[in-house]
Amino acid sequence: MLLSVQSGRLRVTDACGLIGLQRRQVFRLLRGLKQNGATSVVSKHRGKPGNNRRPPEVRDLAVSLVRERYGDFGPTLAAEKLAEQHGCTVSRETLRGWMITAGLWIDRRHRLPSPHQPRRRRDCLGELVQIDGSEHAWFEDRGDTCTLLAFVDDATSRLMQLRFVASESAFDYFRATRAYLEAHGKPVAFYSDKHNIFRVNNKDPIGGDGVTQFGRALAALNIDIICANSPQAKGRVERAFGTLQDRLVKELRLAGMASIEAANAWLPGFVDGYNRRFSRAPANVKNLHRSLTSADDLTEILAWREQRTVTKNLTLHYDRMMLLLEPTPFVRALVRKKVDVVNYPDGRFAVQFEGVSLPFRVFDKIQTVQPGTIVENKRLGAALALVKQMQDAYPHERRRYYPARQRPPNNLEAPGMPSKSRPSRAVIEAMADQATNARTTPPAP
């Protein structure tokens, strides 16, 4: 630009508009270019310390404190602690640069990737069974997206159990686990991710014993549950899902399957063919599955159990319902004692005390203002489908866009009608009838 002005190809006025400087500054740059060449355009502050930099004493103090007390802290947390504990206020990005220069922090771009080295398989069948669920469009455009629960043996990579469900839930795992136990027996341990079905993820849970419903059921069956720290740790089931999302989807298409019930009835034949193709022999032929005993009542064990306290009126609350216990002599002695409310996967529920079922009846639903429900990402599809089904069942007057529920008109829209209070019921019904007639009356020829 300046060379064009210097050679006469560009006017100074045009250069001022392009560069965004006044004429005086452009002439100053031209004078420097003529006397010192292109180096005169470079800023004189390049390579020199910034005018607003922190004193070296502050940098030395911050780095020494981080090295002595916060060696494993990240820049953000270290900056917070320096300000809170030592009164040394430094921005996190400034501290990040100081820590990188001092060798106390490695930039993310220069970190070595975490290695995930292969783990040796277990030796025996039934020693470790990996379980997981995969949400996928298994039926493509023929049906809704659903989840496939898979039980994969670690020693042989065999598919021990497959089951299509609407979403991952404790009751679906109860059903799938029952089918597995009845077919193969009890394994030594299950290997899963850190889903809250298998593990209590709250650091300080209020109440409870720190065990999930699924974990309690496995403990009653003498089966361990181990949670993996990464998806790579349970690579058997993850790689199995990679194969199933290719082969199983195509097999379901060829078989014309479009529903969960039909696909679950069809799956055993597919599992046999998959295991013949992809499974391998175990290192030890011993089968560590244990047979079910008479004490293993799967109906009672694989159920959702919660404790409630019996009031002096022989009532208890469960799932926003009030349950009335029959006033028998045995029940009268249970005032202020804990009883179990058992919710079975088939929809039944019972009240029990030390294994004895108590007669009861449902008094009424407790009407409360429900807050926004927290739904996990894995169960969001099923939750939205349930909400839509419930909304479709509402009567017309409870639907959101029903004319009777619309905002009353103000004085600008309908002069003479009250605007600070809702119109009378007769007016509302008249508005609804007018809207209905407008939709159903054919246009005049």
Short mmCIF file of C-alpha atoms in Angstrom, two decimals:
data_model
loop_
_atom_site.label_atom_id
_atom_site.label_comp_id
_atom_site.label_asym_id
_atom_site.label_seq_id
_atom_site.Cartn_x
_atom_site.Cartn_y
_atom_site.Cartn_z
CA MET A 1 0.00 0.00 0.00
CA LEU A 2 2.71 2.48 1.00
CA LEU A 3 4.83 1.41 -1.97
CA SER A 4 1.91 2.21 -4.28
CA VAL A 5 1.61 5.67 -2.76
CA GLN A 6 5.36 6.17 -2.98
CA SER A 7 5.40 5.21 -6.67
CA GLY A 8 2.45 7.44 -7.48
CA ARG A 9 -0.02 4.64 -8.39
CA LEU A 10 -2.25 5.44 -5.40
CA ARG A 11 -3.34 8.77 -4.01
CA VAL A 12 -2.73 9.64 -0.35
CA THR A 13 -6.42 10.28 0.16
CA ASP A 14 -7.32 6.81 -1.10
CA ALA A 15 -4.59 5.26 1.06
CA CYS A 16 -6.02 6.99 4.15
CA GLY A 17 -9.40 5.40 3.48
CA LEU A 18 -7.95 1.94 2.91
CA ILE A 19 -5.58 1.97 5.89
CA GLY A 20 -7.89 3.86 8.21
CA LEU A 21 -5.35 6.53 9.18
CA GLN A 22 -5.21 10.30 8.88
CA ARG A 23 -3.03 12.01 6.26
CA ARG A 24 -0.51 13.01 8.91
CA GLN A 25 0.07 9.40 9.94
CA VAL A 26 0.35 8.22 6.34
CA PHE A 27 3.02 10.86 5.63
CA ARG A 28 4.84 9.75 8.79
CA LEU A 29 4.90 6.14 7.55
CA LEU A 30 6.10 7.26 4.12
CA ARG A 31 8.91 9.26 5.70
CA GLY A 32 10.03 6.28 7.78
CA LEU A 33 9.83 3.96 4.76
CA LYS A 34 12.06 6.32 2.80
CA GLN A 35 14.64 6.69 5.57
CA ASN A 36 14.80 3.20 7.17
CA GLY A 37 13.11 0.89 4.67
CA ALA A 38 10.44 -1.73 5.48
CA THR A 39 11.67 -2.20 9.07
CA SER A 40 10.24 1.20 9.99
CA VAL A 41 6.70 -0.22 9.66
CA VAL A 42 7.31 -2.88 12.32
CA SER A 43 6.14 -1.93 15.83
CA LYS A 44 8.95 -0.71 18.09
CA HIS A 45 7.47 -2.78 20.95
CA ARG A 46 8.05 -6.10 19.20
CA GLY A 47 10.32 -8.33 21.29
CA LYS A 48 10.10 -6.05 24.33
CA PRO A 49 8.22 -6.74 27.59
CA GLY A 50 4.61 -5.61 27.68
CA ASN A 51 3.73 -2.43 29.48
CA ASN A 52 1.01 -4.15 31.58
CA ARG A 53 2.93 -7.29 32.51
CA ARG A 54 3.03 -8.47 36.12
CA PRO A 55 6.22 -7.79 38.08
CA PRO A 56 8.71 -10.67 38.20
CA GLU A 57 8.17 -10.95 41.96
CA VAL A 58 4.49 -11.81 41.49
CA ARG A 59 5.34 -14.43 38.88
CA ASP A 60 8.00 -16.03 41.09
CA LEU A 61 5.61 -16.08 44.07
CA ALA A 62 2.75 -17.65 42.10
CA VAL A 63 4.96 -20.30 40.48
CA SER A 64 6.60 -21.21 43.81
CA LEU A 65 3.21 -21.55 45.53
CA VAL A 66 1.87 -23.73 42.74
CA ARG A 67 5.01 -25.89 42.81
CA GLU A 68 4.88 -26.37 46.59
CA ARG A 69 1.14 -26.74 47.28
CA TYR A 70 -0.79 -27.11 44.04
CA GLY A 71 1.47 -29.23 41.86
CA ASP A 72 -1.39 -31.41 40.52
CA PHE A 73 -3.88 -28.54 40.14
CA GLY A 74 -5.00 -27.21 36.79
CA PRO A 75 -4.51 -23.51 35.96
CA THR A 76 -8.14 -22.60 36.65
CA LEU A 77 -8.31 -24.21 40.08
CA ALA A 78 -4.79 -23.06 40.98
CA ALA A 79 -5.69 -19.46 40.11
CA GLU A 80 -8.78 -19.67 42.34
CA LYS A 81 -6.77 -21.03 45.28
CA LEU A 82 -4.04 -18.42 44.87
CA ALA A 83 -6.67 -15.68 45.11
CA GLU A 84 -8.59 -17.27 48.00
CA GLN A 85 -5.74 -18.55 50.16
CA HIS A 86 -2.86 -16.19 49.38
CA GLY A 87 -4.39 -13.01 47.97
CA CYS A 88 -2.39 -13.42 44.74
CA THR A 89 -4.87 -12.49 41.99
CA VAL A 90 -3.70 -13.79 38.63
CA SER A 91 -5.82 -14.62 35.61
CA ARG A 92 -5.98 -18.29 34.74
CA GLU A 93 -4.52 -17.79 31.25
CA THR A 94 -1.55 -15.83 32.63
CA LEU A 95 -1.00 -18.54 35.22
CA ARG A 96 -1.34 -21.20 32.51
CA GLY A 97 1.52 -19.62 30.55
CA TRP A 98 3.69 -19.37 33.66
CA MET A 99 3.01 -23.01 34.57
CA ILE A 100 3.80 -24.22 31.05
CA THR A 101 7.08 -22.29 31.05
CA ALA A 102 7.98 -23.70 34.49
CA GLY A 103 7.11 -27.26 33.40
CA LEU A 104 4.17 -27.57 35.82
CA TRP A 105 1.50 -27.94 33.12
CA ILE A 106 1.40 -29.58 29.71
CA ASP A 107 -0.73 -28.01 27.03
CA ARG A 108 -3.53 -30.25 25.78
CA ARG A 109 -2.12 -30.18 22.25
CA HIS A 110 1.19 -31.59 23.45
CA ARG A 111 -0.09 -34.31 25.76
CA LEU A 112 0.56 -37.88 24.83
CA PRO A 113 -2.59 -39.89 24.11
CA SER A 114 -3.67 -42.25 26.86
CA PRO A 115 -2.79 -45.81 25.87
CA HIS A 116 -5.51 -48.46 26.12
CA GLN A 117 -3.55 -51.67 26.04
CA PRO A 118 -5.46 -54.93 25.53
CA ARG A 119 -6.44 -56.93 28.58
CA ARG A 120 -6.09 -60.67 28.64
CA ARG A 121 -9.36 -62.56 28.43
CA ARG A 122 -10.75 -64.43 31.40
CA ASP A 123 -10.05 -68.14 31.29
CA CYS A 124 -13.46 -69.69 31.92
CA LEU A 125 -16.97 -69.28 30.61
CA GLY A 126 -19.12 -67.38 33.10
CA GLU A 127 -16.20 -65.85 34.96
CA LEU A 128 -16.91 -62.32 33.70
CA VAL A 129 -19.91 -61.24 31.62
CA GLN A 130 -19.97 -57.76 30.11
CA ILE A 131 -23.36 -56.03 29.95
CA ASP A 132 -24.38 -52.84 28.19
CA GLY A 133 -27.13 -51.25 26.12
CA SER A 134 -26.99 -49.58 22.70
CA GLU A 135 -29.66 -47.16 21.48
CA HIS A 136 -29.86 -47.37 17.70
CA ALA A 137 -32.32 -47.38 14.80
CA TRP A 138 -32.37 -51.17 14.81
CA PHE A 139 -35.55 -51.32 12.72
CA GLU A 140 -34.44 -48.44 10.46
CA ASP A 141 -37.54 -46.61 9.20
CA ARG A 142 -39.86 -49.55 9.91
CA GLY A 143 -40.11 -48.82 13.63
CA ASP A 144 -39.07 -46.50 16.42
CA THR A 145 -35.55 -46.22 17.77
CA CYS A 146 -35.02 -48.63 20.66
CA THR A 147 -32.24 -50.09 22.81
CA LEU A 148 -30.58 -53.49 22.59
CA LEU A 149 -29.34 -55.02 25.85
CA ALA A 150 -26.42 -57.39 25.35
CA PHE A 151 -24.67 -59.86 27.69
CA VAL A 152 -21.27 -60.88 26.25
CA ASP A 153 -18.97 -63.44 27.87
CA ASP A 154 -15.44 -62.11 28.28
CA ALA A 155 -13.66 -65.46 27.81
CA THR A 156 -15.39 -66.52 24.59
CA SER A 157 -17.02 -63.34 23.14
CA ARG A 158 -20.26 -65.30 23.00
CA LEU A 159 -23.58 -63.49 23.01
CA MET A 160 -25.18 -64.91 26.14
CA GLN A 161 -28.35 -62.81 26.00
CA LEU A 162 -29.90 -60.20 23.69
CA ARG A 163 -33.10 -58.28 24.35
CA PHE A 164 -34.75 -55.31 22.65
CA VAL A 165 -36.25 -52.75 25.06
CA ALA A 166 -37.65 -49.24 24.79
CA SER A 167 -34.77 -47.77 26.83
CA GLU A 168 -32.24 -48.73 29.48
CA SER A 169 -34.02 -49.05 32.82
CA ALA A 170 -33.72 -51.13 35.96
CA PHE A 171 -36.86 -53.13 35.16
CA ASP A 172 -35.62 -53.98 31.66
CA TYR A 173 -32.33 -55.19 33.12
CA PHE A 174 -34.30 -57.21 35.67
CA ARG A 175 -36.17 -58.97 32.85
CA ALA A 176 -33.04 -59.54 30.75
CA THR A 177 -31.06 -60.79 33.77
CA ARG A 178 -33.81 -63.22 34.71
CA ALA A 179 -33.80 -64.69 31.20
CA TYR A 180 -30.00 -64.98 31.37
CA LEU A 181 -30.03 -66.71 34.77
CA GLU A 182 -32.73 -69.16 33.77
CA ALA A 183 -30.83 -70.06 30.59
CA HIS A 184 -27.22 -70.20 31.84
CA GLY A 185 -27.11 -69.92 35.64
CA LYS A 186 -25.33 -67.40 37.85
CA PRO A 187 -21.98 -66.02 36.59
CA VAL A 188 -19.18 -64.91 38.89
CA ALA A 189 -19.42 -61.20 38.01
CA PHE A 190 -21.00 -58.71 35.64
CA TYR A 191 -18.87 -55.96 34.04
CA SER A 192 -20.70 -52.73 33.19
CA ASP A 193 -20.25 -48.99 32.70
CA LYS A 194 -21.03 -46.37 35.35
CA HIS A 195 -24.69 -45.96 34.47
CA ASN A 196 -26.74 -45.14 37.56
CA ILE A 197 -28.55 -48.46 37.18
CA PHE A 198 -25.34 -50.21 38.24
CA ARG A 199 -23.65 -47.59 40.44
CA VAL A 200 -24.65 -44.76 42.79
CA ASN A 201 -22.95 -41.77 41.18
CA ASN A 202 -23.83 -39.17 43.85
CA LYS A 203 -20.90 -38.52 46.17
CA ASP A 204 -23.13 -37.86 49.18
CA PRO A 205 -26.48 -39.55 48.55
CA ILE A 206 -29.28 -38.73 50.98
CA GLY A 207 -30.49 -41.96 52.50
CA GLY A 208 -30.02 -45.47 51.19
CA ASP A 209 -27.07 -47.78 51.63
CA GLY A 210 -25.08 -46.70 48.56
CA VAL A 211 -26.30 -49.64 46.45
CA THR A 212 -28.62 -49.45 43.47
CA GLN A 213 -31.66 -51.68 43.05
CA PHE A 214 -29.84 -53.76 40.45
CA GLY A 215 -26.78 -54.04 42.70
CA ARG A 216 -28.95 -55.15 45.62
CA ALA A 217 -30.52 -57.87 43.49
CA LEU A 218 -27.13 -59.15 42.32
CA ALA A 219 -25.82 -59.16 45.90
CA ALA A 220 -28.77 -61.33 46.92
CA LEU A 221 -27.84 -63.74 44.11
CA ASN A 222 -24.13 -63.68 45.11
CA ILE A 223 -23.08 -62.05 41.82
CA ASP A 224 -20.52 -59.24 41.81
CA ILE A 225 -20.93 -56.07 39.75
CA ILE A 226 -17.77 -54.31 38.48
CA CYS A 227 -17.90 -50.88 36.82
CA ALA A 228 -15.38 -50.02 34.10
CA ASN A 229 -13.56 -46.68 34.05
CA SER A 230 -13.65 -46.31 30.24
CA PRO A 231 -15.47 -47.75 27.24
CA GLN A 232 -12.19 -49.36 26.11
CA ALA A 233 -12.11 -51.46 29.28
CA LYS A 234 -15.25 -53.33 28.22
CA GLY A 235 -14.19 -53.65 24.61
CA ARG A 236 -15.81 -57.06 24.09
CA VAL A 237 -19.35 -55.73 24.31
CA GLU A 238 -18.46 -52.45 22.55
CA ARG A 239 -17.01 -54.30 19.55
CA ALA A 240 -19.97 -56.66 19.59
CA PHE A 241 -22.31 -53.68 19.23
CA GLY A 242 -20.22 -52.47 16.30
CA THR A 243 -20.81 -55.80 14.55
CA LEU A 244 -24.47 -55.98 15.55
CA GLN A 245 -25.24 -52.49 14.27
CA ASP A 246 -24.13 -53.74 10.86
CA ARG A 247 -25.22 -57.37 10.65
CA LEU A 248 -28.24 -57.40 12.96
CA VAL A 249 -29.83 -54.38 11.28
CA LYS A 250 -29.59 -56.07 7.89
CA GLU A 251 -30.84 -59.41 9.22
CA LEU A 252 -33.85 -57.68 10.79
CA ARG A 253 -34.53 -56.01 7.44
CA LEU A 254 -34.41 -59.34 5.59
CA ALA A 255 -36.66 -60.95 8.19
CA GLY A 256 -39.15 -58.07 7.96
CA MET A 257 -39.04 -57.34 11.70
CA ALA A 258 -40.58 -54.03 12.75
CA SER A 259 -41.53 -54.43 16.44
CA ILE A 260 -39.73 -55.19 19.66
CA GLU A 261 -41.92 -58.17 20.56
CA ALA A 262 -41.45 -59.91 17.21
CA ALA A 263 -37.71 -59.21 17.18
CA ASN A 264 -37.22 -60.64 20.70
CA ALA A 265 -38.95 -63.85 19.64
CA TRP A 266 -36.70 -64.01 16.52
CA LEU A 267 -33.38 -63.24 18.27
CA PRO A 268 -32.40 -66.76 19.57
CA GLY A 269 -31.82 -68.04 16.05
CA PHE A 270 -29.63 -65.06 15.22
CA VAL A 271 -27.63 -65.50 18.44
CA ASP A 272 -26.84 -69.14 17.57
CA GLY A 273 -25.54 -68.18 14.14
CA TYR A 274 -23.53 -65.26 15.53
CA ASN A 275 -21.85 -67.45 18.15
CA ARG A 276 -20.92 -70.09 15.57
CA ARG A 277 -19.29 -67.38 13.46
CA PHE A 278 -17.57 -65.12 16.00
CA SER A 279 -17.15 -66.93 19.35
CA ARG A 280 -13.95 -68.66 20.35
CA ALA A 281 -13.06 -71.51 22.69
CA PRO A 282 -12.16 -70.55 26.28
CA ALA A 283 -8.66 -71.11 27.65
CA ASN A 284 -10.17 -73.35 30.34
CA VAL A 285 -13.13 -75.59 29.54
CA LYS A 286 -14.54 -75.27 33.06
CA ASN A 287 -17.91 -73.53 33.22
CA LEU A 288 -18.15 -71.21 36.24
CA HIS A 289 -21.87 -70.65 35.98
CA ARG A 290 -23.68 -71.77 39.15
CA SER A 291 -27.11 -73.33 39.09
CA LEU A 292 -30.05 -71.57 40.67
CA THR A 293 -31.13 -72.94 44.05
CA SER A 294 -34.49 -73.06 45.76
CA ALA A 295 -33.50 -69.99 47.78
CA ASP A 296 -33.04 -67.94 44.61
CA ASP A 297 -36.58 -66.63 44.18
CA LEU A 298 -36.04 -64.51 41.08
CA THR A 299 -39.53 -63.02 41.27
CA GLU A 300 -38.84 -61.49 44.68
CA ILE A 301 -35.16 -60.70 44.16
CA LEU A 302 -35.39 -59.05 40.72
CA ALA A 303 -37.86 -56.39 41.82
CA TRP A 304 -37.72 -52.77 42.94
CA ARG A 305 -37.82 -52.55 46.75
CA GLU A 306 -38.20 -49.43 48.85
CA GLN A 307 -38.79 -49.07 52.57
CA ARG A 308 -41.61 -47.02 54.05
CA THR A 309 -42.69 -46.29 57.63
CA VAL A 310 -46.18 -47.26 58.75
CA THR A 311 -48.03 -44.35 60.35
CA LYS A 312 -50.26 -44.61 63.41
CA ASN A 313 -53.24 -44.58 61.01
CA LEU A 314 -51.84 -47.70 59.27
CA THR A 315 -51.06 -45.80 56.09
CA LEU A 316 -47.91 -45.27 54.04
CA HIS A 317 -46.98 -43.19 51.02
CA TYR A 318 -45.44 -44.56 47.83
CA ASP A 319 -45.10 -43.00 44.38
CA ARG A 320 -47.54 -40.16 45.22
CA MET A 321 -50.12 -42.69 46.42
CA MET A 322 -51.53 -43.33 49.87
CA LEU A 323 -51.77 -47.02 50.73
CA LEU A 324 -54.18 -48.15 53.46
CA LEU A 325 -53.20 -51.32 55.31
CA GLU A 326 -55.96 -53.59 56.52
CA PRO A 327 -56.22 -53.18 60.34
CA THR A 328 -55.47 -56.76 61.29
CA PRO A 329 -53.85 -57.53 64.67
CA PHE A 330 -50.55 -58.27 62.93
CA VAL A 331 -50.60 -54.96 61.03
CA ARG A 332 -51.52 -52.95 64.14
CA ALA A 333 -48.24 -54.02 65.71
CA LEU A 334 -46.27 -52.51 62.79
CA VAL A 335 -46.91 -48.85 63.68
CA ARG A 336 -43.66 -46.82 63.26
CA LYS A 337 -41.92 -49.82 61.76
CA LYS A 338 -40.35 -50.19 58.32
CA VAL A 339 -42.08 -52.23 55.62
CA ASP A 340 -41.03 -53.00 52.06
CA VAL A 341 -42.99 -51.75 49.07
CA VAL A 342 -42.15 -54.12 46.21
CA ASN A 343 -42.65 -53.08 42.60
CA TYR A 344 -42.43 -56.05 40.21
CA PRO A 345 -41.35 -55.76 36.55
CA ASP A 346 -44.77 -57.00 35.42
CA GLY A 347 -46.50 -53.99 37.00
CA ARG A 348 -47.68 -55.57 40.26
CA PHE A 349 -46.60 -54.19 43.59
CA ALA A 350 -47.00 -55.44 47.14
CA VAL A 351 -46.35 -54.42 50.75
CA GLN A 352 -44.26 -56.86 52.78
CA PHE A 353 -42.82 -57.11 56.27
CA GLU A 354 -39.99 -59.63 56.66
CA GLY A 355 -41.27 -61.53 53.64
CA VAL A 356 -44.92 -61.59 54.76
CA SER A 357 -47.33 -59.86 52.39
CA LEU A 358 -49.70 -57.36 53.99
CA PRO A 359 -53.21 -56.72 52.64
CA PHE A 360 -53.73 -53.14 51.51
CA ARG A 361 -55.70 -50.93 49.18
CA VAL A 362 -54.92 -47.71 47.33
CA PHE A 363 -56.73 -44.78 48.90
CA ASP A 364 -56.05 -41.99 46.39
CA LYS A 365 -53.42 -40.25 44.35
CA ILE A 366 -51.72 -37.41 46.22
CA GLN A 367 -52.20 -34.30 44.10
CA THR A 368 -48.99 -32.30 44.11
CA VAL A 369 -47.32 -29.78 41.85
CA GLN A 370 -44.79 -31.82 39.93
CA PRO A 371 -41.41 -30.21 39.19
CA GLY A 372 -39.59 -30.73 35.93
CA THR A 373 -38.56 -34.36 35.66
CA ILE A 374 -34.85 -35.08 35.25
CA VAL A 375 -34.49 -37.55 32.38
CA GLU A 376 -31.21 -39.03 31.25
CA ASN A 377 -30.16 -38.81 27.63
CA LYS A 378 -30.42 -42.59 27.19
CA ARG A 379 -34.08 -42.56 28.26
CA LEU A 380 -35.16 -39.29 26.63
CA GLY A 381 -36.82 -40.94 23.60
CA ALA A 382 -39.01 -43.21 25.71
CA ALA A 383 -39.90 -40.33 28.05
CA LEU A 384 -41.01 -38.09 25.17
CA ALA A 385 -43.09 -40.91 23.67
CA LEU A 386 -44.82 -41.42 27.03
CA VAL A 387 -45.48 -37.68 27.41
CA LYS A 388 -47.01 -37.52 23.91
CA GLN A 389 -49.20 -40.54 24.67
CA MET A 390 -50.43 -38.92 27.89
CA GLN A 391 -51.14 -35.60 26.15
CA ASP A 392 -53.15 -37.33 23.42
CA ALA A 393 -55.34 -38.88 26.12
CA TYR A 394 -56.25 -35.51 27.67
CA PRO A 395 -59.85 -34.29 27.14
CA HIS A 396 -60.28 -31.35 24.80
CA GLU A 397 -60.70 -28.78 27.54
CA ARG A 398 -57.29 -29.69 29.03
CA ARG A 399 -55.34 -29.39 25.81
CA ARG A 400 -53.07 -26.42 25.42
CA TYR A 401 -54.59 -24.81 22.32
CA TYR A 402 -58.24 -25.44 23.15
CA PRO A 403 -60.15 -22.15 22.55
CA ALA A 404 -61.56 -22.10 26.07
CA ARG A 405 -58.04 -21.98 27.52
CA GLN A 406 -56.86 -19.04 25.45
CA ARG A 407 -56.00 -15.69 27.01
CA PRO A 408 -59.08 -13.49 27.50
CA PRO A 409 -59.21 -10.64 24.95
CA ASN A 410 -58.22 -7.17 26.08
CA ASN A 411 -60.14 -3.96 25.46
CA LEU A 412 -58.31 -3.32 22.20
CA GLU A 413 -59.25 -6.70 20.77
CA ALA A 414 -62.82 -6.82 22.10
CA PRO A 415 -64.12 -3.51 23.52
CA GLY A 416 -66.57 -3.90 26.33
CA MET A 417 -65.28 -7.25 27.58
CA PRO A 418 -63.47 -7.40 30.94
CA SER A 419 -59.70 -7.64 30.57
CA LYS A 420 -58.57 -8.04 34.20
CA SER A 421 -60.55 -11.18 34.88
CA ARG A 422 -61.38 -14.30 32.94
CA PRO A 423 -64.71 -14.20 31.07
CA SER A 424 -67.65 -16.15 32.39
CA ARG A 425 -68.16 -19.81 31.61
CA ALA A 426 -70.99 -19.02 29.22
CA VAL A 427 -68.75 -16.72 27.23
CA ILE A 428 -66.00 -19.35 27.16
CA GLU A 429 -68.40 -22.03 25.89
CA ALA A 430 -69.72 -19.65 23.25
CA MET A 431 -66.19 -18.94 22.05
CA ALA A 432 -65.48 -22.68 21.86
CA ASP A 433 -68.70 -23.33 19.90
CA GLN A 434 -67.84 -20.55 17.45
CA ALA A 435 -64.38 -22.01 16.88
CA THR A 436 -65.84 -25.49 16.35
CA ASN A 437 -68.49 -24.25 13.91
CA ALA A 438 -65.89 -22.27 11.97
CA ARG A 439 -63.85 -25.42 11.45
CA THR A 440 -66.76 -27.70 10.52
CA THR A 441 -68.98 -25.36 8.45
CA PRO A 442 -68.18 -25.68 4.72
CA PRO A 443 -67.50 -22.45 2.81
CA ALA A 444 -70.41 -20.87 0.97
CA PRO A 445 -70.50 -21.56 -2.80
#
